[in-house]
mmCIF file of C-alpha atoms and ligand atoms in Angstrom:
data_model
loop_
_atom_site.group_PDB
_atom_site.id
_atom_site.type_symbol
_atom_site.label_atom_id
_atom_site.label_comp_id
_atom_site.label_asym_id
_atom_site.label_seq_id
_atom_site.Cartn_x
_atom_site.Cartn_y
_atom_site.Cartn_z
ATOM 1 C CA PRO Q 1 0.000 0.000 0.000
ATOM 2 C CA ALA Q 2 1.178 3.537 -0.764
ATOM 3 C CA GLY Q 3 2.976 5.102 2.161
ATOM 4 C CA ALA Q 4 2.821 1.919 4.199
ATOM 5 C CA THR Q 5 5.798 0.432 6.035
ATOM 6 C CA LEU Q 6 6.450 -3.295 5.913
ATOM 7 C CA ILE Q 7 6.615 -4.880 9.367
ATOM 8 C CA GLY Q 8 7.097 -8.489 8.311
ATOM 9 C CA ALA Q 9 5.498 -11.671 7.078
ATOM 10 C CA ALA Q 10 2.217 -12.615 8.706
ATOM 11 C CA SER Q 11 3.428 -16.203 8.889
ATOM 12 C CA ALA Q 12 6.318 -15.151 11.135
ATOM 13 C CA ILE Q 13 3.958 -14.305 13.996
ATOM 14 C CA ALA Q 14 2.468 -17.208 15.905
ATOM 15 C CA VAL Q 15 -1.112 -16.884 17.137
ATOM 16 C CA GLY Q 16 -1.045 -15.486 20.655
ATOM 17 C CA ARG Q 17 2.449 -14.070 20.270
ATOM 18 C CA SER Q 18 3.961 -10.755 19.316
ATOM 19 C CA VAL Q 19 6.948 -9.415 17.427
ATOM 20 C CA SER Q 20 8.783 -6.168 17.994
ATOM 21 C CA PHE Q 21 9.180 -3.491 15.371
ATOM 22 C CA THR Q 22 9.844 0.212 15.222
ATOM 23 C CA ASP Q 23 6.849 2.476 14.765
ATOM 24 C CA PRO Q 24 7.595 4.218 11.455
ATOM 25 C CA THR Q 25 5.734 7.335 12.565
ATOM 26 C CA SER Q 26 7.286 7.957 15.965
ATOM 27 C CA GLY Q 27 10.427 5.804 15.865
ATOM 28 C CA ALA Q 28 9.285 4.240 19.133
ATOM 29 C CA PRO Q 29 9.420 0.533 19.936
ATOM 30 C CA ALA Q 30 6.196 -1.176 18.959
ATOM 31 C CA LEU Q 31 4.575 -4.595 19.083
ATOM 32 C CA LEU Q 32 2.633 -6.444 16.419
ATOM 33 C CA LEU Q 33 0.457 -9.258 17.705
ATOM 34 C CA GLN Q 34 -1.804 -11.899 16.300
ATOM 35 C CA PRO Q 35 -4.342 -12.539 19.082
ATOM 36 C CA LYS Q 36 -6.496 -14.720 16.826
ATOM 37 C CA ALA Q 37 -5.580 -16.432 13.578
ATOM 38 C CA GLY Q 38 -5.658 -13.869 10.802
ATOM 39 C CA SER Q 39 -6.243 -10.925 13.138
ATOM 40 C CA PHE Q 40 -3.373 -8.484 13.628
ATOM 41 C CA LEU Q 41 -3.063 -5.569 16.034
ATOM 42 C CA ALA Q 42 -0.203 -3.201 16.702
ATOM 43 C CA TYR Q 43 0.577 -0.699 19.436
ATOM 44 C CA THR Q 44 3.489 1.415 20.466
ATOM 45 C CA ALA Q 45 5.182 -0.447 23.321
ATOM 46 C CA VAL Q 46 5.853 2.750 25.279
ATOM 47 C CA CYS Q 47 4.137 2.773 28.660
ATOM 48 C CA THR Q 48 2.103 5.936 29.121
ATOM 49 C CA HIS Q 49 3.241 6.202 32.743
ATOM 50 C CA GLN Q 50 6.957 6.900 32.442
ATOM 51 C CA GLY Q 51 7.924 5.409 29.127
ATOM 52 C CA CYS Q 52 9.220 1.925 29.893
ATOM 53 C CA THR Q 53 8.759 -0.711 27.214
ATOM 54 C CA VAL Q 54 5.775 -2.970 27.800
ATOM 55 C CA SER Q 55 5.581 -6.631 26.822
ATOM 56 C CA TYR Q 56 2.694 -8.712 25.529
ATOM 57 C CA GLU Q 57 1.597 -11.416 27.935
ATOM 58 C CA GLY Q 58 -1.498 -13.419 27.198
ATOM 59 C CA SER Q 59 -4.406 -11.026 26.710
ATOM 60 C CA GLN Q 60 -2.664 -7.940 27.986
ATOM 61 C CA PHE Q 61 0.422 -5.762 27.921
ATOM 62 C CA ALA Q 62 2.424 -5.486 31.112
ATOM 63 C CA CYS Q 63 4.913 -2.812 32.096
ATOM 64 C CA PRO Q 64 7.957 -4.082 34.019
ATOM 65 C CA CYS Q 65 8.678 -0.764 35.732
ATOM 66 C CA HIS Q 66 5.680 -0.086 37.968
ATOM 67 C CA GLY Q 67 3.231 -2.799 36.990
ATOM 68 C CA ALA Q 68 0.775 -1.033 34.699
ATOM 69 C CA THR Q 69 -1.310 -3.305 32.497
ATOM 70 C CA PHE Q 70 -3.159 -2.600 29.258
ATOM 71 C CA ASP Q 71 -5.899 -4.452 27.407
ATOM 72 C CA ALA Q 72 -4.426 -6.076 24.292
ATOM 73 C CA THR Q 73 -7.620 -5.584 22.293
ATOM 74 C CA THR Q 74 -8.017 -1.862 22.892
ATOM 75 C CA GLY Q 75 -4.777 -0.628 24.449
ATOM 76 C CA ASP Q 76 -6.787 0.754 27.359
ATOM 77 C CA VAL Q 77 -5.356 0.812 30.861
ATOM 78 C CA THR Q 78 -6.496 -2.124 32.979
ATOM 79 C CA GLY Q 79 -4.203 -1.485 35.930
ATOM 80 C CA GLY Q 80 -2.343 1.556 37.257
ATOM 81 C CA PRO Q 81 -0.297 3.622 37.579
ATOM 82 C CA ALA Q 82 -0.583 4.474 33.872
ATOM 83 C CA ARG Q 83 -3.601 6.586 32.957
ATOM 84 C CA GLY Q 84 -3.583 6.786 29.179
ATOM 85 C CA PRO Q 85 -3.985 3.986 26.635
ATOM 86 C CA LEU Q 86 -1.195 2.628 24.462
ATOM 87 C CA THR Q 87 -1.184 4.196 21.019
ATOM 88 C CA LYS Q 88 -2.685 1.934 18.396
ATOM 89 C CA ILE Q 89 -0.936 1.557 15.047
ATOM 90 C CA ASN Q 90 -3.106 0.678 12.083
ATOM 91 C CA VAL Q 91 -1.973 -2.379 10.179
ATOM 92 C CA GLN Q 92 -2.986 -3.984 6.910
ATOM 93 C CA VAL Q 93 -2.183 -7.434 5.544
ATOM 94 C CA VAL Q 94 -1.434 -7.590 1.837
ATOM 95 C CA ASN Q 95 -0.252 -10.791 0.149
ATOM 96 C CA GLY Q 96 0.785 -12.285 3.477
ATOM 97 C CA GLN Q 97 2.829 -9.257 4.496
ATOM 98 C CA VAL Q 98 1.843 -7.030 7.416
ATOM 99 C CA TYR Q 99 2.217 -3.284 6.936
ATOM 100 C CA ALA Q 100 1.878 -0.319 9.273
ATOM 101 C CA VAL Q 101 -0.376 2.134 7.453
HETATM 102 FE FE1 LIG A 201 5.075 1.711 33.070
HETATM 103 FE FE2 LIG A 201 5.546 3.136 35.260
HETATM 104 S S1 LIG A 201 6.568 3.265 33.364
HETATM 105 S S2 LIG A 201 4.111 1.543 34.979
#
């Protein structure tokens, strides 16, 4: 797609797992996940509390610094001390390749 940035092959991401990439817009660390087969979501991995890098664990993101958690479907905060949601990155799958758009 025009203006899109290739993240990687869809087949490289196991269902229920995530891969790291760099958000082409902000340059921040980001995570691409496949929570269900054929369904891809991406978020910046920067905790909205003080900027630590969150990881994807099961159905949520967890921050190692002060324990904030975020819903993996929406990016919304599910546990403090963070207050704001993770920033969602729109993705598109074309010919088996996942792009940030
Ligand atoms: Fe993530 Fe504080 S930086 S909980």
